[in-house]
Short mmCIF file of C-alpha atoms and ligand atoms in Angstrom, two decimals:
data_model
loop_
_atom_site.label_atom_id
_atom_site.label_comp_id
_atom_site.label_asym_id
_atom_site.label_seq_id
_atom_site.Cartn_x
_atom_site.Cartn_y
_atom_site.Cartn_z
CA MET Z 1207 15.65 7.32 23.66
CA LYS Z 1208 17.15 8.61 20.57
CA LYS Z 1209 16.43 12.58 19.73
CA ALA Z 1210 15.83 14.56 16.30
CA ARG Z 1211 14.55 17.77 15.73
CA MET Z 1212 12.33 19.52 13.36
CA THR Z 1213 12.41 23.44 12.50
CA LEU Z 1214 9.52 24.65 11.20
CA ASP Z 1215 8.67 28.41 10.28
CA ARG Z 1216 5.38 30.00 9.00
CA ALA Z 1217 7.43 31.98 6.59
CA TYR Z 1218 9.73 29.09 5.19
CA ARG Z 1219 7.72 27.43 2.46
CA ILE Z 1220 8.25 24.93 -0.62
CA GLY Z 1221 5.34 26.21 -2.16
CA ALA Z 1222 1.77 24.98 -2.83
CA ILE Z 1223 0.56 21.48 -2.81
CA ASP Z 1224 -1.36 20.47 -5.63
CA PRO Z 1225 -3.88 18.09 -5.00
CA ARG Z 1226 -2.90 15.73 -7.74
CA ILE Z 1227 -0.14 14.38 -5.97
CA TYR Z 1228 -2.25 12.36 -4.38
CA GLY Z 1229 -3.52 10.69 -8.06
CA SER Z 1230 -3.64 6.76 -8.66
CA PHE Z 1231 -3.98 4.81 -11.96
CA ILE Z 1232 -6.19 1.99 -13.35
CA GLU Z 1233 -5.01 0.05 -16.33
CA HIS Z 1234 -6.71 -2.25 -18.48
CA LEU Z 1235 -4.58 -5.24 -16.64
CA GLY Z 1236 -5.15 -8.02 -14.38
CA ARG Z 1237 -8.46 -7.43 -12.15
CA ALA Z 1238 -7.71 -3.49 -12.08
CA VAL Z 1239 -11.20 -3.34 -14.09
CA TYR Z 1240 -12.98 -6.45 -14.36
CA GLY Z 1241 -13.10 -7.59 -10.74
CA GLY Z 1242 -11.45 -4.47 -9.36
CA ILE Z 1243 -13.80 -1.37 -10.16
CA TYR Z 1244 -15.97 -3.23 -12.30
CA GLU Z 1245 -17.94 -6.45 -11.59
CA PRO Z 1246 -21.74 -6.93 -12.35
CA GLY Z 1247 -23.75 -9.10 -10.45
CA HIS Z 1248 -21.29 -8.92 -7.55
CA PRO Z 1249 -23.84 -7.87 -4.43
CA THR Z 1250 -22.56 -4.49 -3.94
CA ALA Z 1251 -22.66 -3.70 -7.82
CA ASP Z 1252 -24.50 -0.56 -9.12
CA GLU Z 1253 -26.72 -0.03 -12.33
CA GLN Z 1254 -23.58 0.16 -14.66
CA GLY Z 1255 -21.94 -2.98 -12.89
CA PHE Z 1256 -19.29 -0.92 -10.48
CA ARG Z 1257 -18.42 -1.91 -7.36
CA ARG Z 1258 -20.14 0.19 -4.49
CA ASP Z 1259 -17.46 -1.04 -1.99
CA VAL Z 1260 -14.75 -0.20 -4.00
CA LEU Z 1261 -15.81 3.14 -4.79
CA GLU Z 1262 -16.31 3.60 -1.11
CA LYS Z 1263 -12.95 3.36 -0.50
CA VAL Z 1264 -11.22 5.19 -3.39
CA ARG Z 1265 -13.63 7.86 -2.58
CA ALA Z 1266 -12.16 7.86 1.12
CA LEU Z 1267 -8.68 8.32 -0.61
CA GLY Z 1268 -9.32 11.56 -2.15
CA VAL Z 1269 -8.01 11.00 -5.19
CA PRO Z 1270 -8.40 13.81 -7.55
CA VAL Z 1271 -6.91 12.45 -10.89
CA VAL Z 1272 -6.75 8.61 -12.05
CA ARG Z 1273 -4.79 7.94 -14.91
CA TYR Z 1274 -5.95 5.31 -17.40
CA PRO Z 1275 -6.20 2.99 -19.19
CA GLY Z 1276 -2.35 2.47 -19.38
CA GLY Z 1277 0.17 1.57 -18.88
CA ASN Z 1278 1.82 -0.84 -21.36
CA PHE Z 1279 -1.79 -1.47 -22.14
CA VAL Z 1280 -2.24 1.85 -23.82
CA SER Z 1281 0.78 1.27 -26.72
CA GLY Z 1282 -1.47 -1.07 -28.39
CA PHE Z 1283 -4.82 0.59 -27.77
CA ASN Z 1284 -7.39 1.59 -29.98
CA TRP Z 1285 -9.61 3.96 -28.50
CA GLU Z 1286 -12.42 3.55 -30.69
CA ASP Z 1287 -12.87 -0.03 -29.83
CA SER Z 1288 -13.84 1.32 -26.58
CA VAL Z 1289 -16.87 3.54 -27.61
CA GLY Z 1290 -20.35 2.68 -28.68
CA VAL Z 1291 -21.72 -0.83 -29.41
CA ASN Z 1292 -20.25 -3.91 -30.82
CA ARG Z 1293 -16.83 -3.44 -29.32
CA PRO Z 1294 -14.20 -5.81 -30.56
CA ARG Z 1295 -12.27 -8.58 -28.53
CA ARG Z 1296 -8.44 -7.71 -28.69
CA LEU Z 1297 -5.36 -9.57 -27.89
CA ASP Z 1298 -3.58 -7.10 -25.52
CA LEU Z 1299 0.25 -7.96 -26.23
CA ALA Z 1300 1.13 -5.92 -23.40
CA TRP Z 1301 -0.19 -8.57 -20.96
CA PHE Z 1302 -0.53 -11.30 -23.09
CA THR Z 1303 -4.46 -11.47 -22.20
CA THR Z 1304 -7.51 -10.70 -24.13
CA GLU Z 1305 -9.47 -7.18 -23.82
CA THR Z 1306 -13.29 -7.28 -24.18
CA ASN Z 1307 -13.71 -3.73 -24.31
CA GLU Z 1308 -16.78 -4.05 -21.81
CA VAL Z 1309 -15.54 -0.94 -19.90
CA GLY Z 1310 -14.48 2.02 -22.34
CA MET Z 1311 -13.94 5.70 -22.01
CA HIS Z 1312 -17.96 6.46 -21.35
CA GLU Z 1313 -18.08 4.10 -18.67
CA PHE Z 1314 -14.72 5.20 -17.05
CA CYS Z 1315 -15.46 8.71 -17.19
CA ASP Z 1316 -18.70 7.86 -15.24
CA TRP Z 1317 -17.03 5.59 -12.86
CA CYS Z 1318 -14.44 8.71 -12.38
CA CYS Z 1319 -17.72 11.05 -11.49
CA LYS Z 1320 -18.90 8.31 -8.87
CA ALA Z 1321 -15.59 8.25 -7.31
CA ASN Z 1322 -15.10 12.08 -6.91
CA THR Z 1323 -12.03 12.17 -9.44
CA ALA Z 1324 -11.00 12.84 -12.99
CA PRO Z 1325 -9.78 10.97 -15.51
CA MET Z 1326 -6.03 11.55 -16.89
CA TYR Z 1327 -5.95 10.05 -20.13
CA SER Z 1328 -3.35 8.22 -21.73
CA ILE Z 1329 -3.00 8.00 -25.59
CA ASN Z 1330 -1.38 5.55 -27.61
CA LEU Z 1331 1.86 6.64 -29.28
CA GLY Z 1332 3.20 3.31 -29.54
CA THR Z 1333 1.55 1.53 -32.49
CA ARG Z 1334 -0.59 4.91 -33.18
CA GLY Z 1335 0.07 8.71 -33.53
CA PRO Z 1336 -0.81 12.40 -34.07
CA GLU Z 1337 -3.91 11.59 -36.07
CA GLN Z 1338 -5.60 9.52 -33.55
CA ALA Z 1339 -4.36 11.45 -30.78
CA ARG Z 1340 -6.31 14.72 -32.66
CA ASP Z 1341 -9.19 12.51 -33.05
CA VAL Z 1342 -9.75 11.39 -29.50
CA VAL Z 1343 -9.60 14.80 -28.05
CA GLU Z 1344 -12.31 15.87 -30.44
CA TYR Z 1345 -14.03 13.06 -29.40
CA ALA Z 1346 -13.84 13.73 -25.75
CA ASN Z 1347 -13.61 17.37 -25.58
CA HIS Z 1348 -15.36 19.26 -28.76
CA PRO Z 1349 -18.88 20.20 -28.13
CA SER Z 1350 -20.70 19.24 -31.31
CA GLY Z 1351 -20.90 19.39 -35.28
CA SER Z 1352 -17.68 17.32 -36.17
CA LYS Z 1353 -17.20 13.50 -37.14
CA PHE Z 1354 -15.82 12.52 -33.57
CA SER Z 1355 -17.57 14.86 -31.59
CA ASP Z 1356 -21.12 13.65 -32.94
CA MET Z 1357 -19.91 10.21 -32.72
CA ARG Z 1358 -19.86 10.92 -29.10
CA ILE Z 1359 -23.29 12.28 -29.22
CA ALA Z 1360 -24.53 9.52 -30.88
CA ASN Z 1361 -22.73 6.97 -28.18
CA GLY Z 1362 -25.22 8.64 -25.77
CA ARG Z 1363 -23.16 11.74 -24.32
CA ARG Z 1364 -24.36 15.23 -25.22
CA GLU Z 1365 -21.83 16.80 -23.05
CA PRO Z 1366 -18.32 16.47 -23.66
CA LEU Z 1367 -16.54 14.32 -21.27
CA ASP Z 1368 -14.13 17.32 -20.72
CA ILE Z 1369 -11.14 15.49 -20.19
CA ARG Z 1370 -8.31 17.84 -18.84
CA LEU Z 1371 -5.23 16.07 -18.12
CA TRP Z 1372 -3.73 13.68 -21.06
CA CYS Z 1373 -0.69 11.69 -21.23
CA LEU Z 1374 1.66 11.20 -24.62
CA GLY Z 1375 1.66 7.72 -24.52
CA ASN Z 1376 3.57 5.18 -21.99
CA GLU Z 1377 7.33 4.33 -20.93
CA MET Z 1378 8.08 5.05 -25.09
CA ASP Z 1379 11.99 4.38 -23.94
CA GLY Z 1380 11.08 0.59 -22.97
CA GLN Z 1381 12.04 -2.52 -24.99
CA TRP Z 1382 8.65 -4.34 -23.76
CA GLN Z 1383 6.55 -1.16 -25.14
CA MET Z 1384 4.79 -1.55 -28.31
CA GLY Z 1385 6.00 0.80 -31.08
CA ARG Z 1386 8.85 1.55 -28.70
CA LYS Z 1387 10.94 4.71 -30.10
CA THR Z 1388 14.15 6.57 -30.10
CA ALA Z 1389 14.41 9.53 -27.51
CA TYR Z 1390 14.08 11.88 -30.83
CA GLU Z 1391 11.24 9.86 -32.53
CA TYR Z 1392 9.57 10.15 -29.89
CA GLY Z 1393 10.05 13.81 -29.05
CA ARG Z 1394 8.95 14.31 -32.45
CA ILE Z 1395 5.76 12.29 -32.46
CA ALA Z 1396 4.86 13.65 -29.26
CA ASN Z 1397 5.27 17.66 -30.30
CA GLU Z 1398 3.06 16.95 -33.34
CA SER Z 1399 0.73 15.14 -31.67
CA ALA Z 1400 0.69 17.91 -28.67
CA LYS Z 1401 0.50 20.50 -31.22
CA MET Z 1402 -2.65 19.18 -33.06
CA MET Z 1403 -4.23 18.05 -29.61
CA LYS Z 1404 -4.14 21.51 -28.36
CA TRP Z 1405 -5.45 23.32 -31.79
CA VAL Z 1406 -8.49 20.91 -30.96
CA ASP Z 1407 -8.50 21.83 -27.15
CA PRO Z 1408 -6.10 24.74 -26.07
CA THR Z 1409 -7.16 24.42 -22.55
CA ILE Z 1410 -5.92 20.64 -21.71
CA GLU Z 1411 -2.44 19.67 -20.42
CA LEU Z 1412 -0.05 17.40 -21.70
CA VAL Z 1413 2.57 14.80 -20.01
CA ALA Z 1414 5.20 13.68 -22.07
CA CYS Z 1415 7.10 10.57 -21.13
CA GLY Z 1416 10.31 10.93 -19.45
CA SER Z 1417 12.23 7.69 -18.67
CA SER Z 1418 10.61 4.43 -17.30
CA SER Z 1419 12.81 4.58 -14.68
CA SER Z 1420 16.10 6.29 -13.25
CA GLU Z 1421 17.80 2.94 -13.83
CA THR Z 1422 17.70 2.78 -17.45
CA PRO Z 1423 21.02 3.44 -19.97
CA THR Z 1424 19.30 5.80 -21.44
CA PHE Z 1425 17.88 8.18 -18.54
CA GLY Z 1426 19.04 11.59 -18.49
CA ASP Z 1427 19.64 11.59 -22.30
CA TRP Z 1428 16.25 10.71 -23.24
CA GLU Z 1429 14.85 13.65 -21.04
CA LEU Z 1430 17.50 15.95 -23.09
CA THR Z 1431 16.83 14.99 -26.50
CA MET Z 1432 12.86 14.31 -25.97
CA LEU Z 1433 12.50 17.47 -24.37
CA ASP Z 1434 14.32 19.25 -26.89
CA GLU Z 1435 12.09 18.62 -29.52
CA CYS Z 1436 8.67 18.89 -27.65
CA TYR Z 1437 9.07 21.37 -24.82
CA ASP Z 1438 6.88 24.38 -26.04
CA ASN Z 1439 4.17 21.95 -26.59
CA ILE Z 1440 4.01 20.34 -23.65
CA ASP Z 1441 3.25 21.12 -19.51
CA TYR Z 1442 4.92 17.74 -17.69
CA VAL Z 1443 7.41 15.38 -18.14
CA SER Z 1444 6.61 11.89 -16.75
CA LEU Z 1445 8.65 9.83 -13.91
CA HIS Z 1446 8.38 6.14 -13.28
CA ARG Z 1447 9.67 4.23 -10.07
CA TYR Z 1448 8.85 0.92 -8.37
CA TYR Z 1449 11.08 -0.31 -5.56
CA GLY Z 1450 11.39 -4.13 -3.85
CA ASN Z 1451 13.10 -5.58 -1.23
CA PRO Z 1452 13.85 -9.10 -2.82
CA THR Z 1453 16.99 -9.52 -0.29
CA GLY Z 1454 15.12 -9.08 2.88
CA ASP Z 1455 17.12 -5.80 3.95
CA THR Z 1456 14.76 -3.49 5.68
CA PRO Z 1457 17.44 -0.56 6.38
CA GLY Z 1458 18.24 -0.68 2.66
CA PHE Z 1459 14.90 -0.91 1.67
CA LEU Z 1460 13.68 2.13 3.56
CA ALA Z 1461 16.42 3.99 2.24
CA ARG Z 1462 15.21 4.05 -1.37
CA THR Z 1463 13.61 7.38 -1.01
CA MET Z 1464 17.42 8.85 -1.48
CA ASP Z 1465 17.25 7.56 -4.85
CA LEU Z 1466 13.40 8.72 -5.65
CA ASP Z 1467 14.97 12.39 -4.57
CA ASP Z 1468 17.51 12.28 -6.78
CA PHE Z 1469 15.65 10.72 -9.70
CA ILE Z 1470 13.37 13.77 -9.16
CA ARG Z 1471 16.11 16.52 -8.58
CA THR Z 1472 17.87 15.29 -11.73
CA VAL Z 1473 14.73 15.24 -14.00
CA VAL Z 1474 14.12 19.12 -12.71
CA ALA Z 1475 17.72 20.11 -13.50
CA ILE Z 1476 17.16 18.57 -16.97
CA CYS Z 1477 13.97 20.65 -17.94
CA ASP Z 1478 15.55 23.85 -16.41
CA ALA Z 1479 18.31 23.47 -18.47
CA VAL Z 1480 16.53 22.39 -21.66
CA LYS Z 1481 14.62 25.80 -20.40
CA GLY Z 1482 17.81 27.61 -20.36
CA LYS Z 1483 19.09 26.43 -23.63
CA LYS Z 1484 15.66 27.62 -25.30
CA HIS Z 1485 15.44 30.61 -23.59
CA ALA Z 1486 11.83 29.81 -22.79
CA LYS Z 1487 9.71 31.45 -20.54
CA LYS Z 1488 7.58 28.30 -19.54
CA THR Z 1489 8.72 25.97 -16.44
CA ILE Z 1490 8.06 22.12 -17.04
CA ASN Z 1491 7.12 20.55 -13.65
CA LEU Z 1492 6.91 17.02 -13.19
CA SER Z 1493 4.37 13.98 -13.49
CA PHE Z 1494 5.24 11.05 -11.23
CA ASP Z 1495 2.84 8.84 -12.61
CA GLU Z 1496 3.92 5.51 -11.81
CA TRP Z 1497 5.44 5.02 -8.27
CA ASN Z 1498 4.66 2.07 -5.68
CA VAL Z 1499 6.46 -1.03 -4.39
CA TRP Z 1500 6.19 -3.96 -6.72
CA TYR Z 1501 7.93 -7.11 -6.65
CA HIS Z 1502 5.94 -9.54 -4.65
CA SER Z 1503 3.95 -11.09 -7.34
CA ASN Z 1504 6.82 -11.45 -9.62
CA ALA Z 1505 6.92 -15.30 -9.33
CA GLN Z 1506 3.23 -15.70 -9.02
CA ASP Z 1507 2.75 -14.00 -12.64
CA GLU Z 1508 5.17 -16.47 -14.13
CA GLU Z 1509 3.07 -19.18 -12.74
CA ILE Z 1510 -0.05 -17.49 -14.31
CA TYR Z 1511 1.18 -17.13 -17.64
CA ARG Z 1512 2.51 -20.86 -17.66
CA ARG Z 1513 -1.22 -21.65 -17.21
CA ASP Z 1514 -3.21 -18.69 -19.36
CA ARG Z 1515 -1.76 -17.38 -21.42
CA TRP Z 1516 -4.52 -14.67 -23.30
CA GLY Z 1517 -6.98 -15.07 -20.51
CA ARG Z 1518 -9.65 -12.40 -19.36
CA ALA Z 1519 -8.80 -10.46 -16.11
CA LEU Z 1520 -6.21 -12.88 -15.00
CA PRO Z 1521 -4.82 -12.13 -11.06
CA LEU Z 1522 -1.69 -10.29 -12.25
CA LEU Z 1523 0.75 -7.81 -10.65
CA GLU Z 1524 -1.86 -8.89 -7.26
CA ASP Z 1525 1.32 -7.87 -4.77
CA ILE Z 1526 0.44 -8.60 -1.08
CA TYR Z 1527 1.99 -5.39 0.88
CA ASN Z 1528 3.34 -5.76 4.16
CA PHE Z 1529 4.08 -3.47 6.91
CA GLU Z 1530 7.50 -2.33 5.73
CA ASP Z 1531 6.21 -1.26 2.53
CA ALA Z 1532 3.71 0.75 3.82
CA LEU Z 1533 6.87 2.47 5.86
CA LEU Z 1534 8.38 3.01 2.11
CA VAL Z 1535 5.02 4.33 0.86
CA GLY Z 1536 5.24 6.82 3.50
CA SER Z 1537 8.56 8.26 2.54
CA MET Z 1538 7.77 8.13 -1.05
CA LEU Z 1539 4.70 10.74 -0.22
CA ILE Z 1540 6.91 12.38 2.08
CA THR Z 1541 9.59 12.77 -0.88
CA PHE Z 1542 6.85 14.07 -3.04
CA LEU Z 1543 5.71 16.87 -0.16
CA ARG Z 1544 9.34 17.92 -0.10
CA ASN Z 1545 9.28 18.30 -4.14
CA ALA Z 1546 6.24 19.86 -4.37
CA ASP Z 1547 7.29 23.02 -6.07
CA ARG Z 1548 8.12 20.95 -9.26
CA VAL Z 1549 5.97 17.46 -8.27
CA LYS Z 1550 2.53 18.86 -9.82
CA ILE Z 1551 1.37 14.98 -10.21
CA ALA Z 1552 1.98 11.76 -9.09
CA CYS Z 1553 -0.35 8.53 -9.64
CA MET Z 1554 0.55 5.66 -6.99
CA ALA Z 1555 0.55 2.50 -9.18
CA GLN Z 1556 -2.19 1.40 -9.34
CA LEU Z 1557 -5.47 1.54 -7.25
CA VAL Z 1558 -7.34 -1.91 -7.41
CA ASN Z 1559 -6.13 -4.97 -7.44
CA VAL Z 1560 -3.00 -4.44 -9.48
CA ILE Z 1561 -0.32 -3.36 -7.08
CA ALA Z 1562 -2.84 -1.64 -5.25
CA PRO Z 1563 -3.79 -0.04 -1.96
CA ILE Z 1564 -7.10 -1.76 -2.62
CA MET Z 1565 -8.13 -5.27 -2.95
CA THR Z 1566 -10.93 -7.26 -3.91
CA ARG Z 1567 -12.40 -11.25 -4.09
CA ASN Z 1568 -14.13 -11.83 -7.32
CA GLY Z 1569 -17.75 -12.03 -5.75
CA GLY Z 1570 -16.40 -11.56 -2.49
CA GLY Z 1571 -14.87 -8.68 0.03
CA CYS Z 1572 -12.90 -5.40 -0.53
CA TRP Z 1573 -10.18 -4.51 2.10
CA ALA Z 1574 -7.44 -2.06 2.45
CA GLN Z 1575 -3.65 -3.38 2.08
CA THR Z 1576 -1.28 -2.03 4.59
CA ILE Z 1577 -0.33 0.92 1.64
CA TYR Z 1578 -3.80 2.40 1.96
CA TYR Z 1579 -2.94 4.10 5.25
CA PRO Z 1580 0.03 6.44 4.79
CA PHE Z 1581 -1.95 7.88 1.28
CA LEU Z 1582 -5.19 7.79 3.07
CA HIS Z 1583 -3.24 10.17 5.75
CA ALA Z 1584 -1.07 12.04 3.34
CA SER Z 1585 -4.01 12.83 1.10
CA THR Z 1586 -6.33 13.92 3.87
CA PHE Z 1587 -3.84 16.10 5.79
CA GLY Z 1588 -1.30 17.11 3.34
CA ARG Z 1589 -3.09 19.64 1.82
CA GLY Z 1590 -2.48 23.27 1.65
CA THR Z 1591 1.02 24.44 1.59
CA ALA Z 1592 4.37 22.39 1.82
CA LEU Z 1593 6.50 23.82 4.31
CA ARG Z 1594 10.38 23.84 4.00
CA ALA Z 1595 11.18 21.62 7.41
CA LEU Z 1596 14.67 21.37 8.56
CA VAL Z 1597 15.16 17.85 10.08
CA ASP Z 1598 18.25 17.09 12.33
CA SER Z 1599 18.21 13.40 12.63
CA PRO Z 1600 21.01 11.00 13.20
CA VAL Z 1601 21.96 8.52 10.14
CA TYR Z 1602 23.14 5.64 9.21
CA ASP Z 1603 24.90 3.70 6.45
CA CYS Z 1604 23.37 0.82 4.13
CA ALA Z 1605 24.34 -1.07 1.27
CA ASP Z 1606 23.66 1.43 -1.46
CA TYR Z 1607 23.26 4.78 0.83
CA GLU Z 1608 25.69 6.65 3.24
CA ARG Z 1609 23.84 8.92 5.54
CA VAL Z 1610 20.21 8.07 5.50
CA PRO Z 1611 18.46 9.69 8.19
CA LEU Z 1612 16.82 7.62 10.54
CA ILE Z 1613 14.00 10.42 10.90
CA ASP Z 1614 12.65 10.90 7.65
CA ALA Z 1615 10.10 13.98 8.05
CA THR Z 1616 8.30 17.08 6.58
CA ALA Z 1617 5.53 19.49 7.18
CA THR Z 1618 2.26 20.99 5.75
CA LEU Z 1619 0.41 23.94 6.60
CA ALA Z 1620 -3.43 23.63 5.79
CA ASP Z 1621 -5.61 26.61 5.29
CA ASP Z 1622 -7.39 26.34 8.68
CA GLY Z 1623 -3.62 27.49 9.97
CA SER Z 1624 -3.30 23.55 11.30
CA VAL Z 1625 0.45 21.94 10.86
CA THR Z 1626 0.69 18.55 10.21
CA VAL Z 1627 3.92 16.52 10.36
CA PHE Z 1628 4.47 13.11 8.34
CA CYS Z 1629 7.42 10.98 9.74
CA VAL Z 1630 8.73 7.67 9.06
CA ASN Z 1631 10.92 6.39 11.82
CA ARG Z 1632 13.45 4.07 10.16
CA ASP Z 1633 15.27 2.59 13.38
CA LEU Z 1634 14.29 -0.79 13.35
CA THR Z 1635 14.67 -1.06 17.55
CA GLU Z 1636 14.58 2.86 19.08
CA ASP Z 1637 12.19 5.49 19.50
CA PHE Z 1638 12.56 8.69 19.40
CA ALA Z 1639 11.84 11.94 20.93
CA LEU Z 1640 10.87 14.12 17.94
CA GLU Z 1641 11.57 17.87 19.04
CA VAL Z 1642 9.59 20.09 16.80
CA ASP Z 1643 10.15 24.18 16.92
CA LEU Z 1644 7.14 25.84 15.42
CA HIS Z 1645 8.08 29.61 14.96
CA GLY Z 1646 5.26 31.72 13.79
CA PHE Z 1647 2.42 29.59 13.95
CA GLY Z 1648 0.54 31.05 16.88
CA SER Z 1649 -0.82 29.09 19.55
CA LEU Z 1650 -1.37 25.28 18.68
CA ARG Z 1651 -2.13 22.06 20.26
CA ILE Z 1652 -1.32 18.60 19.80
CA GLY Z 1653 -4.57 17.41 18.14
CA GLU Z 1654 -3.83 14.07 17.23
CA HIS Z 1655 -1.00 11.60 16.70
CA ILE Z 1656 -1.70 8.36 14.34
CA VAL Z 1657 0.88 5.56 14.18
CA LEU Z 1658 1.00 2.76 12.09
CA HIS Z 1659 3.45 -0.14 13.06
CA HIS Z 1660 3.72 -3.57 13.48
CA ASP Z 1661 6.38 -5.85 15.66
CA ASP Z 1662 6.48 -7.99 12.27
CA VAL Z 1663 7.71 -6.14 9.15
CA HIS Z 1664 6.38 -8.93 7.09
CA ALA Z 1665 2.62 -8.51 8.60
CA VAL Z 1666 -0.12 -8.00 5.96
CA ASN Z 1667 -3.83 -7.34 5.90
CA THR Z 1668 -6.02 -10.19 4.10
CA GLU Z 1669 -10.12 -10.34 3.67
CA ASP Z 1670 -10.35 -12.31 7.09
CA ALA Z 1671 -7.80 -10.17 8.67
CA PRO Z 1672 -8.57 -6.98 7.09
CA ASN Z 1673 -6.96 -4.92 10.32
CA ALA Z 1674 -3.97 -6.83 10.79
CA VAL Z 1675 -2.07 -3.80 10.02
CA ALA Z 1676 -4.13 -0.79 10.70
CA PRO Z 1677 -3.41 2.95 12.44
CA CYS Z 1678 -3.93 3.60 16.10
CA ALA Z 1679 -3.31 6.35 18.29
CA GLY Z 1680 0.26 7.35 18.91
CA PRO Z 1681 1.67 8.48 22.36
CA GLY Z 1682 1.78 11.92 21.34
CA GLY Z 1683 4.01 14.02 23.67
CA GLU Z 1684 4.10 17.55 24.95
CA ILE Z 1685 3.78 21.23 23.56
CA ASP Z 1686 5.02 24.00 25.43
CA GLY Z 1687 4.64 27.51 23.55
CA GLU Z 1688 6.51 27.10 20.30
CA LYS Z 1689 8.18 23.81 21.20
CA ALA Z 1690 6.61 19.88 20.93
CA THR Z 1691 8.35 16.84 21.97
CA ILE Z 1692 6.79 13.73 20.31
CA ARG Z 1693 7.45 10.25 21.06
CA ILE Z 1694 8.09 8.54 17.54
CA PRO Z 1695 7.98 4.66 18.30
CA ALA Z 1696 10.57 2.35 16.38
CA LEU Z 1697 9.92 1.69 12.77
CA SER Z 1698 6.55 3.54 12.40
CA TRP Z 1699 4.78 6.21 10.22
CA ASN Z 1700 3.31 8.83 12.00
CA VAL Z 1701 0.48 11.70 11.46
CA VAL Z 1702 1.17 14.43 13.86
CA ARG Z 1703 -1.47 17.21 13.95
CA PHE Z 1704 -1.01 20.45 15.46
CA VAL Z 1705 -4.39 22.54 15.68
CA ARG Z 1706 -5.54 25.32 17.15
O1 LIG K 1219 1.90 -0.46 -13.58
C1 LIG K 1219 2.32 -1.38 -14.25
C2 LIG K 1219 3.07 -1.12 -15.74
O2 LIG K 1219 4.48 -0.85 -14.91
C3 LIG K 1219 2.62 -0.21 -16.22
O3 LIG K 1219 1.77 -0.58 -17.43
C4 LIG K 1219 3.65 0.41 -16.99
O4 LIG K 1219 3.92 1.56 -17.43
C5 LIG K 1219 4.95 0.16 -15.99
O5 LIG K 1219 6.44 -0.50 -16.49
#
């Protein structure tokens, strides 16, 4: 058995974990809304048409914020279409489908209440600008006595919707985006929109668009230029990143969080460079508001478009996630925890059906994909304080990275004094004995060891076999005073809970 060591000390902390790192995302895309969260006539539908079976799985995930309504969709979206009566059907040029606007701002906010979450509302800075940005904040958050607040009241909602967190557009650097902008153009429009939105409601928080990936040619320069324009009026900069494994290289795929970590550190450095240049007091933090694995559905989507351009609620981006995807998702969550001092928001993209942990069949069942489980565990146990874990692990080299630790791990300290270790064993064949030194935490025992493992990296969950890949009790280990030794199975996601 191989060996690795983790050293933890109660005094060595990264910082408080913002619960919003367990955020998610629902876009008007594919079957995320129609057939996902909303399906009137479904046996579990409530009086508003929301699927109760989906709500139950969302609530279990403990998602504190859900980004909405896009995504690429938002860059051609008119928020007014989604409120009141007589809502228009529109061609959505982001996804070449037809949007009926049956579910809109009020319905989504109602769904958020039912799901124990809060909206993170994106505005359109692609085809629209500061005027509509101002209007929508007035509509959502102003109590009454103005054109848009009174329009909200006339539409049936006396109290403000009270949306706290707003995204200033989406991926505005991308060629695929309606109303794409240069970094300077975007920085200017984001700044003017932000100013006016905060003049309407100074208590809101705003996320400016960073690059759509760390691989775009303008990455870095985009952040520098746009932050130079809008630094004073925004609160967070966004990051987006998706990974895939089209060549079936599991060690290389599982090493992708090396890139994720680099991406985060680079954006932090740029934010702080602009802070220095501006002699600013304010620190800009990170909103990693799109992240996941995305590649399984690419070929299927081309086929769908060949058959049905402009269809409604097409089964787009329906990645079926396998076991190795769950391991990478686990490592991505570990990476966010390791950067918890600066990553304050993160949204898994997305939540239901569209590159999602939760799947549904129209008129049928609802089940958890493999990636549901690491998210559930991190969101459930990874709250409180992120500890600065020193991990000493054997390493490996792969096509794109050198010295990748075989044991990817971190730890958190909960308010009740319990310590949770999250760990991915990237070794394809060998178990590890993970020695955990726990300094200054008092007397702890091993409360629980949860493992997610499958012998086949391609194993998936389906409606008929929803538990093919599911967590089970791990082998655990021993603890003697401040030293524990846990057995970590080959190729697995692990949660080890040290409790009082
Ligand atoms: O999440 C799917 C899409 O990925 C989003 O609409 C877009 O922002 C990103 O490119």
